[in-house]
Tab-separated table of C-alpha atoms and ligand atoms in Angstrom:
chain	number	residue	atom	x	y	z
A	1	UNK	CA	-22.294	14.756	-39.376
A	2	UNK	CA	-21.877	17.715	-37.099
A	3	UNK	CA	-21.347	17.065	-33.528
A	4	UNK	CA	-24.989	17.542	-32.174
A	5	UNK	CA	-26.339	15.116	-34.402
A	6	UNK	CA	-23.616	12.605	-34.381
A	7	UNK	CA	-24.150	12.543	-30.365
A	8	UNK	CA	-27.777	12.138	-31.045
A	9	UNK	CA	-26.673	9.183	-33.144
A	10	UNK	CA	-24.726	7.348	-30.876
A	11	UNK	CA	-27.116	8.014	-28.108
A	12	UNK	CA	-29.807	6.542	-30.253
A	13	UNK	CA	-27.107	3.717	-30.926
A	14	UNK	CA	-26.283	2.698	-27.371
A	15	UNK	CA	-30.230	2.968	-26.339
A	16	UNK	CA	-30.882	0.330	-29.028
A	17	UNK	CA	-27.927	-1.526	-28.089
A	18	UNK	CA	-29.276	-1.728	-24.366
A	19	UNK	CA	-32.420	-2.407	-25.643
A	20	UNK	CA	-31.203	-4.789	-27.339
A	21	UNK	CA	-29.322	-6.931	-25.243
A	22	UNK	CA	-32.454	-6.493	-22.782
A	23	UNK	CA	-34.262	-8.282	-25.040
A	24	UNK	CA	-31.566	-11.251	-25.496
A	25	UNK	CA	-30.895	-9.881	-28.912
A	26	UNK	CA	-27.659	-9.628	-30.474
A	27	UNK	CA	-24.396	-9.395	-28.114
A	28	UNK	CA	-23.676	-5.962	-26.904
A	29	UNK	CA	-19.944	-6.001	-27.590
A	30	UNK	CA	-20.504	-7.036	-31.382
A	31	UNK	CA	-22.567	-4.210	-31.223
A	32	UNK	CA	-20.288	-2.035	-30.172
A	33	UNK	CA	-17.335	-2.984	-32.382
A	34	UNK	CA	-19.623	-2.267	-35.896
A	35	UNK	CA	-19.914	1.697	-34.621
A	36	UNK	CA	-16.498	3.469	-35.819
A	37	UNK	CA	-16.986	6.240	-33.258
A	38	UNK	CA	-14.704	6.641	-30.134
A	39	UNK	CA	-18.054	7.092	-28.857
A	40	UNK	CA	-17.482	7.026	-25.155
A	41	UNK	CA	-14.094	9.201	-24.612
A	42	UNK	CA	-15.896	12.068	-26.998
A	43	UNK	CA	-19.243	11.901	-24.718
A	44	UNK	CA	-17.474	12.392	-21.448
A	45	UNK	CA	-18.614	9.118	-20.068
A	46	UNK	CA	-16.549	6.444	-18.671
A	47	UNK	CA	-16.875	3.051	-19.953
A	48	UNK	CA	-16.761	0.690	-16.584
A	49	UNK	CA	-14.596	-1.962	-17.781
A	50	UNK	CA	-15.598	-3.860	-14.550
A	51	UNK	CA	-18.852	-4.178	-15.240
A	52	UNK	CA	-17.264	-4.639	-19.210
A	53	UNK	CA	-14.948	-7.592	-18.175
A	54	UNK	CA	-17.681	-8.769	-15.710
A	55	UNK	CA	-15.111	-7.828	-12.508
A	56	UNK	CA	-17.266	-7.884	-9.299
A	57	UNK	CA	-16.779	-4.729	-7.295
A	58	UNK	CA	-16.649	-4.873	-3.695
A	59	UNK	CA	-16.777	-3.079	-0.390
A	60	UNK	CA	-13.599	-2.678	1.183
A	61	UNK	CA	-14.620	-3.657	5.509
A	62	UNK	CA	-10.828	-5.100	4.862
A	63	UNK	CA	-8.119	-2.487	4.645
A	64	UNK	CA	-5.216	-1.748	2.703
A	65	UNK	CA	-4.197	-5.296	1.457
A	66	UNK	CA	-2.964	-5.445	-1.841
A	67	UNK	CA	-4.976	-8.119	-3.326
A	68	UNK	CA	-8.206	-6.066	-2.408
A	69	UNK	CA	-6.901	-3.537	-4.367
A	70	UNK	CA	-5.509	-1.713	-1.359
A	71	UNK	CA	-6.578	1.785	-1.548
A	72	UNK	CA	-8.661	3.867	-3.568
A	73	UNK	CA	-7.726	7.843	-4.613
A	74	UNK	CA	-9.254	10.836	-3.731
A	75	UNK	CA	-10.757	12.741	-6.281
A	76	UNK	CA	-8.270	15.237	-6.198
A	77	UNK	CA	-5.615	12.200	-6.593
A	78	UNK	CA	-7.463	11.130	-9.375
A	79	UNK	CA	-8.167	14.144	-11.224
A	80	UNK	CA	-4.153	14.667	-11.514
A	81	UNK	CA	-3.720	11.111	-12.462
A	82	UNK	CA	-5.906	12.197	-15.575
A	83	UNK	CA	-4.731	15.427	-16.492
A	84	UNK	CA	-0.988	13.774	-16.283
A	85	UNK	CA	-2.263	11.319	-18.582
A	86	UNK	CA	-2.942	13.700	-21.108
A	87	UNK	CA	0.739	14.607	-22.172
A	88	UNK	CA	4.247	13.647	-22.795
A	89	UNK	CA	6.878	14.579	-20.862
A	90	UNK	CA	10.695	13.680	-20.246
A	91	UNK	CA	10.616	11.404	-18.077
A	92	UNK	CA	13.748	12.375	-16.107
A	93	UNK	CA	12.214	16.140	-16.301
A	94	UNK	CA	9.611	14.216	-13.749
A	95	UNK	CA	11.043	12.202	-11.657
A	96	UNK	CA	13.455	14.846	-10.366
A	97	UNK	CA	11.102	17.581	-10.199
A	98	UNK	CA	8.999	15.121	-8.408
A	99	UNK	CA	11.860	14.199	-6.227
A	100	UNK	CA	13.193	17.491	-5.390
A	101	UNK	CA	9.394	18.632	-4.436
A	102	UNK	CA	8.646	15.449	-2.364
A	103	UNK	CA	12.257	15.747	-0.637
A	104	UNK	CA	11.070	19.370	0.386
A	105	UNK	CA	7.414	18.871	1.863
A	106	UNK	CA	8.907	15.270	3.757
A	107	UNK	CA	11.579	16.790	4.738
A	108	UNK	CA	14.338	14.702	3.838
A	109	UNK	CA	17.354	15.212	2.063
A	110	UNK	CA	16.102	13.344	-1.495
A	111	UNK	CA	13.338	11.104	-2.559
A	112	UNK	CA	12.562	8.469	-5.418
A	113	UNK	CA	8.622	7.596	-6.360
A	114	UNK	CA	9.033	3.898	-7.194
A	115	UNK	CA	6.554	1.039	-8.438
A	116	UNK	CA	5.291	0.242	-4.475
A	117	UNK	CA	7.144	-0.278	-1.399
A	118	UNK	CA	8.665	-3.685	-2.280
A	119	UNK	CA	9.843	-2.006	-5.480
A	120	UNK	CA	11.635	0.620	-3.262
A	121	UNK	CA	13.369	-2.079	-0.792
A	122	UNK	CA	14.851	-3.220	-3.977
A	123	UNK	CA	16.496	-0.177	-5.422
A	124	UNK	CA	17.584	1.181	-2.124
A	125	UNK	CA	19.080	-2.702	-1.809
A	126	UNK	CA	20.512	-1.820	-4.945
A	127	UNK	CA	22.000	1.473	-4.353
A	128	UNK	CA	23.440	0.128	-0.936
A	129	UNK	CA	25.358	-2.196	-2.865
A	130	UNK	CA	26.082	0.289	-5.439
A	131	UNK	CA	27.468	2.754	-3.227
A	132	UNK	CA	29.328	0.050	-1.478
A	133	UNK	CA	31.176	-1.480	-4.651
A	134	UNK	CA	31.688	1.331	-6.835
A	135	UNK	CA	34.904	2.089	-5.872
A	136	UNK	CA	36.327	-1.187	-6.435
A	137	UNK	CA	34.251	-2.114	-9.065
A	138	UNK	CA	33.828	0.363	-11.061
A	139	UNK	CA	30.124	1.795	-12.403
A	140	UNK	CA	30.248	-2.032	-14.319
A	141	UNK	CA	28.394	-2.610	-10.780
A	142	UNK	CA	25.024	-2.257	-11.870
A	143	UNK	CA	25.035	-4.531	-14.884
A	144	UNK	CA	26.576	-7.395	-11.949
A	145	UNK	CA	23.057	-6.932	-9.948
A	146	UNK	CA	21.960	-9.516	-9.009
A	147	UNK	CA	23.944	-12.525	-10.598
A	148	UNK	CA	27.588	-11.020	-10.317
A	149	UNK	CA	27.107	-9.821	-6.701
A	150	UNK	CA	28.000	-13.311	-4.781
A	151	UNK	CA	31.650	-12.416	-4.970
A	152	UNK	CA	31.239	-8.809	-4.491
A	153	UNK	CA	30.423	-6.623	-0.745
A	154	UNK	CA	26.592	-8.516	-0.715
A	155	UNK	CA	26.026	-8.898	3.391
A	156	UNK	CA	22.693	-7.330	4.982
A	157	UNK	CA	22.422	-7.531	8.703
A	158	UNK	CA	18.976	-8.471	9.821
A	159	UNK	CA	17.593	-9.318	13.281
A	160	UNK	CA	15.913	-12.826	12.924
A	161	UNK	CA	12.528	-11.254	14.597
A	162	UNK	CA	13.160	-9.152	11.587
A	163	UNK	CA	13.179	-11.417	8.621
A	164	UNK	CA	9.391	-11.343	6.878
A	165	UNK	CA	8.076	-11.917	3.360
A	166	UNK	CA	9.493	-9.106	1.750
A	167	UNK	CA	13.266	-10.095	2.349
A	168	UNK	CA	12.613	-11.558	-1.579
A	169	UNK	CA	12.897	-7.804	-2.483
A	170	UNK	CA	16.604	-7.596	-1.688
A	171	UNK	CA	17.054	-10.759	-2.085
A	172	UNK	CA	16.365	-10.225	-5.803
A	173	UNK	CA	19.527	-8.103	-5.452
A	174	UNK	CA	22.062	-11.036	-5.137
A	175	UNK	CA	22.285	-9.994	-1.605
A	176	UNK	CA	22.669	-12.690	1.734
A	177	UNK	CA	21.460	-11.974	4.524
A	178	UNK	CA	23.677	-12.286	7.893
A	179	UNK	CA	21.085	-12.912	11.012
A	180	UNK	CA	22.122	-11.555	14.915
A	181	UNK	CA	19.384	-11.681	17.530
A	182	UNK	CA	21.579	-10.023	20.294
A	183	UNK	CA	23.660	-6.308	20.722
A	184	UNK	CA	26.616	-8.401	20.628
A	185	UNK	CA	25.765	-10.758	18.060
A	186	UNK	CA	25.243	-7.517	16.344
A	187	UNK	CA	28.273	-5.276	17.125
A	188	UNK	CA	30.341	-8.516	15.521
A	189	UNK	CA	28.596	-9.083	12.693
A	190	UNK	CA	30.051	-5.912	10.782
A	191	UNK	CA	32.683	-7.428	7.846
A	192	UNK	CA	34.059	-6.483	4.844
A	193	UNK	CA	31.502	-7.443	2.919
A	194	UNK	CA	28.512	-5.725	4.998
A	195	UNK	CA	26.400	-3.315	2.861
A	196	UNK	CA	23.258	-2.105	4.801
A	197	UNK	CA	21.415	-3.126	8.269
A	198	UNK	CA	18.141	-3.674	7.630
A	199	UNK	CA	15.109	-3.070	9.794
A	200	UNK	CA	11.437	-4.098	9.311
A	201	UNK	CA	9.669	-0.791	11.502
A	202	UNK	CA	6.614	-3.044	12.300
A	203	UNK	CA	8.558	-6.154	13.524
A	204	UNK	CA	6.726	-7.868	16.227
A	205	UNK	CA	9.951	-9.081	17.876
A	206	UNK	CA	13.611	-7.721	17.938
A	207	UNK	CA	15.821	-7.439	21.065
A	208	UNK	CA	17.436	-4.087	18.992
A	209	UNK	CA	15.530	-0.932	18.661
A	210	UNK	CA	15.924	1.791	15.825
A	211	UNK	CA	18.170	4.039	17.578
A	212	UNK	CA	20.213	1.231	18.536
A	213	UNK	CA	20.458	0.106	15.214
A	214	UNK	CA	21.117	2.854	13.890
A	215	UNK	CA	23.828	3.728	16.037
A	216	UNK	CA	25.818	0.673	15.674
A	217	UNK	CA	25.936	0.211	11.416
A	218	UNK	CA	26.761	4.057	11.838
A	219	UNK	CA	29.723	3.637	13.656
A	220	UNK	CA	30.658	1.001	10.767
A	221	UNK	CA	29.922	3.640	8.005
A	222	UNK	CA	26.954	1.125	7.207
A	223	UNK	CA	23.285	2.635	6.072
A	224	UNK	CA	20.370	2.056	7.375
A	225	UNK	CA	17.045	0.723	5.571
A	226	UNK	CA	13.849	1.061	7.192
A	227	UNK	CA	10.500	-0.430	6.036
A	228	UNK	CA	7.709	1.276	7.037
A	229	UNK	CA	5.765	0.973	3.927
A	230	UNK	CA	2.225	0.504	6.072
A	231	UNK	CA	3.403	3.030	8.807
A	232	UNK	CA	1.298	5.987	8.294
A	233	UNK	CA	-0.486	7.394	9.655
A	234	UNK	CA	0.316	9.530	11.789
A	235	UNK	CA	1.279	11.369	8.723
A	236	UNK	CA	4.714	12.397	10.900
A	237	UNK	CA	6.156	9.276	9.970
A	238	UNK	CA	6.807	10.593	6.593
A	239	UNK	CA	9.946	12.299	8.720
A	240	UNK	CA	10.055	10.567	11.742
A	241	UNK	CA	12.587	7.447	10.612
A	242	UNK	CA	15.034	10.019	8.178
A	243	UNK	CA	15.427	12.098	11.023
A	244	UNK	CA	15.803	9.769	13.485
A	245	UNK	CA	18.956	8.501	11.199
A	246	UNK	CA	17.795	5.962	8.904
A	247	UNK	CA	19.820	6.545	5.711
A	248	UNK	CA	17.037	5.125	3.683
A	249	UNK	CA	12.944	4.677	4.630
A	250	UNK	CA	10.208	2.670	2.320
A	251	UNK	CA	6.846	3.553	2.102
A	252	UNK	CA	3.778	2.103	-0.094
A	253	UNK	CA	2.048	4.712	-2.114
A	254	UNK	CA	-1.263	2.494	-2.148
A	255	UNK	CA	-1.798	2.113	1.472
A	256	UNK	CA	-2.738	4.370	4.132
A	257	UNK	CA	-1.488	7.643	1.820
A	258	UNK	CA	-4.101	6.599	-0.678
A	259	UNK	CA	-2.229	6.890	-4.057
A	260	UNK	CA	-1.853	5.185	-7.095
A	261	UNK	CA	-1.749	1.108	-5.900
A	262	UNK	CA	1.313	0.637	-7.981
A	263	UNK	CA	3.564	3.440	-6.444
A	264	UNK	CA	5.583	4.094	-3.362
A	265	UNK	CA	8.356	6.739	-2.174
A	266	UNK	CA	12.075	6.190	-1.451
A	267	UNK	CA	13.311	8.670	1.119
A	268	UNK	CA	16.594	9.087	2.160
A	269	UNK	CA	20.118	10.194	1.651
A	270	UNK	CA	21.188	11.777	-0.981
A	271	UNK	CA	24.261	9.488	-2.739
A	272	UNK	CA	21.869	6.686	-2.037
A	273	UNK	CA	18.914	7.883	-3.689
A	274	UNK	CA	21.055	8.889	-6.803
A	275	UNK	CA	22.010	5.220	-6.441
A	276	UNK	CA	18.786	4.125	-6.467
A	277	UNK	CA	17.487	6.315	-9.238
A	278	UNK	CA	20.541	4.790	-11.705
A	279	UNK	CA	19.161	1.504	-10.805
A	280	UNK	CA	15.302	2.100	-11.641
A	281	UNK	CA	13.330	2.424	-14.785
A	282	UNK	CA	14.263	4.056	-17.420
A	283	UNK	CA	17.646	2.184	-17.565
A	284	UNK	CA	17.631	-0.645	-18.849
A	285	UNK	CA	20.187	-2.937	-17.988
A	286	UNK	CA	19.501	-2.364	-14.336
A	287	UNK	CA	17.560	-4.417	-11.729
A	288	UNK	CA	15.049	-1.897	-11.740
A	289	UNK	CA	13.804	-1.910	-15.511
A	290	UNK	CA	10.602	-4.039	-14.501
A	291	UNK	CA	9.583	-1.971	-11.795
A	292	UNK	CA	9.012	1.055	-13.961
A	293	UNK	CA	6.875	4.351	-12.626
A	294	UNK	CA	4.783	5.790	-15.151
A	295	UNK	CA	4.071	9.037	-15.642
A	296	UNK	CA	0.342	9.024	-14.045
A	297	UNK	CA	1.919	7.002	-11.111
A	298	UNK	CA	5.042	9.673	-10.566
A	299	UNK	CA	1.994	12.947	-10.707
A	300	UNK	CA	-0.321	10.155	-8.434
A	301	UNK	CA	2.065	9.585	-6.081
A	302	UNK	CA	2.923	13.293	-5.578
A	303	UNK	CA	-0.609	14.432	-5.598
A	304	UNK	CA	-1.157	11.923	-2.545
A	305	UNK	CA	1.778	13.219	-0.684
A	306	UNK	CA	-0.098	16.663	-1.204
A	307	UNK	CA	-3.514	15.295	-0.047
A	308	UNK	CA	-2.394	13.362	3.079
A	309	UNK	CA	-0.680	16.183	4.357
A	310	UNK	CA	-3.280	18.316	3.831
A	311	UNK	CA	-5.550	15.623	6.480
A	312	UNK	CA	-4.766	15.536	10.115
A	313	UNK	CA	-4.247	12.651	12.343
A	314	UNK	CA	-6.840	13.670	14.915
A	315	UNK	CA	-9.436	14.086	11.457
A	316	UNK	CA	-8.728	10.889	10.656
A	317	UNK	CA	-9.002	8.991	13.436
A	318	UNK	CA	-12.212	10.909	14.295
A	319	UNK	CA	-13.700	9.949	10.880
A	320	UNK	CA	-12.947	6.064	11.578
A	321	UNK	CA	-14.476	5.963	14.909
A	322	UNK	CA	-17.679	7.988	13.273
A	323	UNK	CA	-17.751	4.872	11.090
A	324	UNK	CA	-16.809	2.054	13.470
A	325	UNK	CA	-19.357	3.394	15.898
A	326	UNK	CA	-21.954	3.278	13.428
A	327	UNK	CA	-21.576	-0.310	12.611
A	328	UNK	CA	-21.212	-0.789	16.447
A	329	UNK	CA	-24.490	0.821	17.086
A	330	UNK	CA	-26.047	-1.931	14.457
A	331	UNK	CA	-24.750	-4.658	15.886
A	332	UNK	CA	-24.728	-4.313	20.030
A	333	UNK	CA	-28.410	-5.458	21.053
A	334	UNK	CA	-27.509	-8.687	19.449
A	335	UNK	CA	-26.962	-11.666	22.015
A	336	UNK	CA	-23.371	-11.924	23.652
A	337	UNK	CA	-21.853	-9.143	21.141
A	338	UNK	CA	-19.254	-6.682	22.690
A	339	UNK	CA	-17.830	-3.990	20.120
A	340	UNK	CA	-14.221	-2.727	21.254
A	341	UNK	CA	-12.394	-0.290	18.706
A	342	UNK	CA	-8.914	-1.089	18.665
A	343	UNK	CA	-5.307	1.032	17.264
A	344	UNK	CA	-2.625	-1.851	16.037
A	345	UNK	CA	0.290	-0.409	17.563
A	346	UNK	CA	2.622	0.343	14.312
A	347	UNK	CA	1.552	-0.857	10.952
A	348	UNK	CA	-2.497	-0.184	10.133
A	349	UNK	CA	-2.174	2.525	12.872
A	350	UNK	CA	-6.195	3.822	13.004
A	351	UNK	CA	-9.365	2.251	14.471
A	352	UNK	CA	-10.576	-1.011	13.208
A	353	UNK	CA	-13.458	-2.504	15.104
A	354	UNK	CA	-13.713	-5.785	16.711
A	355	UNK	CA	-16.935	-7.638	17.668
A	356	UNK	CA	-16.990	-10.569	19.569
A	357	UNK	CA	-20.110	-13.279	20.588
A	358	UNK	CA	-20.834	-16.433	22.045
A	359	UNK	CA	-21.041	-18.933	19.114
A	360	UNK	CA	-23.445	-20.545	21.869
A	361	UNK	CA	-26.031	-17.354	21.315
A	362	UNK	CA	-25.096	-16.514	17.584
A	363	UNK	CA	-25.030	-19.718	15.906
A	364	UNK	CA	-22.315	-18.467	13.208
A	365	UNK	CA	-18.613	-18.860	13.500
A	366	UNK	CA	-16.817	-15.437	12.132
A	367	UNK	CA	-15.594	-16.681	9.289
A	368	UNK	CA	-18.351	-17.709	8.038
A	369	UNK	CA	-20.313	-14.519	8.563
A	370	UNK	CA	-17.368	-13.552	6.228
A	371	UNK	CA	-18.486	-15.615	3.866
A	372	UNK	CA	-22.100	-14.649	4.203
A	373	UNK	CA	-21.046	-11.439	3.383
A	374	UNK	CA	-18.775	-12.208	1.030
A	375	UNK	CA	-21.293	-13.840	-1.484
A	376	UNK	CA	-24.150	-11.064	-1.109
A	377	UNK	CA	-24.808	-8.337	-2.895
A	378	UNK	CA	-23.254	-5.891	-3.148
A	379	UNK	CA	-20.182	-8.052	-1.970
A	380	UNK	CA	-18.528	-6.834	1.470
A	381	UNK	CA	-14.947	-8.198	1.984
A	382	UNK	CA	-14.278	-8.130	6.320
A	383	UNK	CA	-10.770	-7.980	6.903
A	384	UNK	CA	-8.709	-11.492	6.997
A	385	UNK	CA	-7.865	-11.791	10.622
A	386	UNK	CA	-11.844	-11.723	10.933
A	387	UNK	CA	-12.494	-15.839	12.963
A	388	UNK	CA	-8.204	-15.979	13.011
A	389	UNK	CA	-6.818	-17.300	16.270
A	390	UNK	CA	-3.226	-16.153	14.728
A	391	UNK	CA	-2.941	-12.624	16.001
A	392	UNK	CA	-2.716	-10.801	12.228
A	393	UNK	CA	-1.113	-7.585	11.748
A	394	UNK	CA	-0.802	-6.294	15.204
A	395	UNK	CA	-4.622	-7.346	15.708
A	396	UNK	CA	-5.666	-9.156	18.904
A	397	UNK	CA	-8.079	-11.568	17.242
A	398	UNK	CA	-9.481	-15.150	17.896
A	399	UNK	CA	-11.944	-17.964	16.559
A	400	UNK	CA	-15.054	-15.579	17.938
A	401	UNK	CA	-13.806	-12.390	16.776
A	402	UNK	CA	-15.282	-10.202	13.510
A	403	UNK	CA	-12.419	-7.769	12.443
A	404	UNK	CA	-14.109	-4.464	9.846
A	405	UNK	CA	-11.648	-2.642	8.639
A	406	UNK	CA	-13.225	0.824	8.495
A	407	UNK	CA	-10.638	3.022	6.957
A	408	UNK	CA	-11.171	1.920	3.085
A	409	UNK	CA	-14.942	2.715	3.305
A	410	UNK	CA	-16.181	4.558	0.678
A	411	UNK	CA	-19.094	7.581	1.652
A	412	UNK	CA	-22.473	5.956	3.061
A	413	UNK	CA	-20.819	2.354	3.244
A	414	UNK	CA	-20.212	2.403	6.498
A	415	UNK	CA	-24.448	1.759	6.661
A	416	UNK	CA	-24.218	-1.238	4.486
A	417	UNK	CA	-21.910	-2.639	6.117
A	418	UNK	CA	-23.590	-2.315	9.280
A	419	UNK	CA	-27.281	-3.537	8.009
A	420	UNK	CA	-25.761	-6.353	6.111
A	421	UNK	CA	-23.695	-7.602	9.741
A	422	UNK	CA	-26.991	-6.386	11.979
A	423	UNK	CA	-29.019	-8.749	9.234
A	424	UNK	CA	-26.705	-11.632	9.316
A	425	UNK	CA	-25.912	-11.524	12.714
A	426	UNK	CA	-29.353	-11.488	14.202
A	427	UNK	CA	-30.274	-14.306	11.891
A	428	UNK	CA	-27.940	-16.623	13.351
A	429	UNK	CA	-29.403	-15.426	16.915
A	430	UNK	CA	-32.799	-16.783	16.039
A	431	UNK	CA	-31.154	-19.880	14.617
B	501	LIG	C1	2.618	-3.678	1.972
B	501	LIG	C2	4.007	-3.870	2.415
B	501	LIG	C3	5.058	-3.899	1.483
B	501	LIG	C4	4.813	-3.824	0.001
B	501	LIG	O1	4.244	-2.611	-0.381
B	501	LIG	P1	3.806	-2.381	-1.897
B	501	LIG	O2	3.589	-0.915	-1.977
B	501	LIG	O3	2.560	-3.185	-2.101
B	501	LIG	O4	4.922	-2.854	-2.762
B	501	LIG	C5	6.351	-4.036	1.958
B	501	LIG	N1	6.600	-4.140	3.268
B	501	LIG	C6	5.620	-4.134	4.187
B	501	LIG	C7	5.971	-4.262	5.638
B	501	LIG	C8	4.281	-3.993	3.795
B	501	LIG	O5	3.304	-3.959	4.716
């Protein structure tokens, strides 16, 4: 068959087959598997395996949260996560030309793309203790992490304000963690076995700020970690915490920077992120092994750095209020309701929007206009300190509060999003 008519074929094929399953006969996918033809890859056209697997899509009113998916790419992200997936390469080749490039435009001294931010907590945990043992121990040091590392130089200093969720990702290191919640308790907790000081950059609490503690391990010859992994934008923060001293700094790839969901960057000082590097994927006697960075995630990851430097802050932000305002707009004349757009100080840094109402006018707690949306079509996920009287991620919310995260809108959602509230909303008015 030449190609013309074997496209003409399979065209016929697939109308009959969705013709067929139309009319309830024969299953689709049995259909599929009798044609021999890589039919889809050599017409161009995408299969969805969403709609394949029966995966509901959704519209993201959350943000970046990771079980949402987080983020999606850019087109331009995307279109280099494809063409990287066409070839081989070594993968050393890429990740220090990748590296040495990403080190340049964030102006640090070296860089590491790793498997997400937690992934990049633990190899900079890894390379601290690396760096720190080596000398004694020999380069034996990396097969002992995490299960020979008890007896070994394993102390972190953490403020208690500072201890979270991802403390697991050193903690898979072997590591324990020594707490101080005071400068003093601080200045006296440096020992012979100290390693690193860690600091989480969108702690709520903490009586020690970053200079501060960055001042203090550094007259102990101790590094610095920083995690900022949801810390950008403003896009300056890509530089901010290496310059201000931090020997090491952990972003997420997936979040506000809007690459691949499984990537993240490891910035920082040289020796370390050599350390770090040894430690990682491909080696594979190292903690690292299951946190490997594929190809398409290494070119993702990069091609992200390159996009969200080429945005603005003041772009951004403008773009987000565009979109909270519109859903503001849909939703004011409704009983009671008061729109405020709202910056979390730190982490999530951008507008979200925040509408409040008398339960006593709209007959509708938040969370279950959540839920309302939630279970229509297409499905619109708010974000989860929507109806939470636990402030959430630097978000002033409470039991009459609807939080929409704006930022992870695709084009023309902002609309739905904003018919489906004014619809739901009013509804419970007339109630
Ligand atoms: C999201 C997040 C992480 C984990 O980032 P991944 O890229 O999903 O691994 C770590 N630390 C903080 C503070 C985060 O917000």
């Amino acid at each position: 068959m030449n190609i013309l008519s074997r496209r003409a074929f399979l065209q016929s094929t697939r109308r009959a087959v969705t013709a067929g399953s139309l009319l309830g006969l024969g299953h689709p996918l049995l259909t599929f598997a009798a044609d021999p033809a890589p039919a889809p890859a050599e017409a161009g056209v995408a299969v969805d395996y969403y709609d394949k697997l029966g995966v509901q899509k959704i519209i993201n009113a959350a943000g970046t949260y990771t079980t949402l998916t987080a983020s999606t790419m850019p087109p331009e992200v995307r279109r280099a996560v494809a063409q990287a997936a066409l070839h081989p390469v070594r993968l050393k080749d890429l990740e220090t030309a990748a590296g040495n490039y990403l080190a340049q435009r964030l102006q640090c001294e070296a860089a590491l793309v790793s498997a997400g931010a937690a992934s990049a907590l633990t190899l900079g945990m890894a390379a601290c203790i690396t760096v720190a043992n080596r000398p004694q121990v020999g380069e034996d040091i990396m097969d002992q992490i995490p299960t020979g590392v008890a007896p070994l130089k394993n102390e972190v200093i953490v403020q208690h304000a500072h201890r979270y969720e991802y403390d697991h990702a050193l903690l898979n290191c072997g590591i324990r963690f020594v707490e101080v919640q005071t400068m003093s308790d601080y200045q006296a907790a440096f020992g012979p076995k100290t390693v690193m000081a860690h600091f989480f950059n969108a702690a709520e609490g903490g009586e020690i700020g970053r200079e501060d503690w960055i001042r203090v391990a550094h007259e102990h010859q101790i590094p610095c970690m920083n995690d900022a992994a949801a810390d950008v934008p403003p896009i300056s923060n890509l530089w901010n915490y290496t310059k201000m001293g931090f020997d090491l700094v952990c972003f997420s790839g997936g979040k506000g920077m809007r690459g691949p969901q499984n990537a993240g960057l490891l910035l920082g000082r040289k020796d370390l992120i050599a350390a770090a590097t040894e430690n990682n994927s491909p080696n594979s006697a190292r903690v690292g092994r299951g946190m490997k960075v594929a190809k398409e995630q290494i070119v993702g990851m990069v091609a992200a750095v390159d996009w969200f430097l080429s945005q603005t802050d003041e772009g951004m932000e403008k773009e987000f209020r565009r979109r909270a305002d519109v859903i503001a707009a849909a939703v004011k004349a409704i009983p009671s309701v008061q729109c405020q757009v709202f910056i979390p100080p730190v982490a999530n840094h951008i507008p979200h929007l925040l509408i409040r109402y008398d339960q006593q006018h709209v007959r509708m707690a938040p969370k279950e206009v959540a839920a309302a949306l939630r279970s229509g079509s297409p499905s619109i996920e708010l974000n989860p300190a929507t109806g939470s009287n636990s402030a959430s991620a630097g978000l002033p919310t409470d039991a009459n509060t609807i939080v929409v995260g704006v930022w992870m809108l695709e084009e023309g959602e902002d609309r739905i999003v904003a018919d489906r509230l004014r619809s739901v909303l009013s509804k419970a008015a007339e109630a």
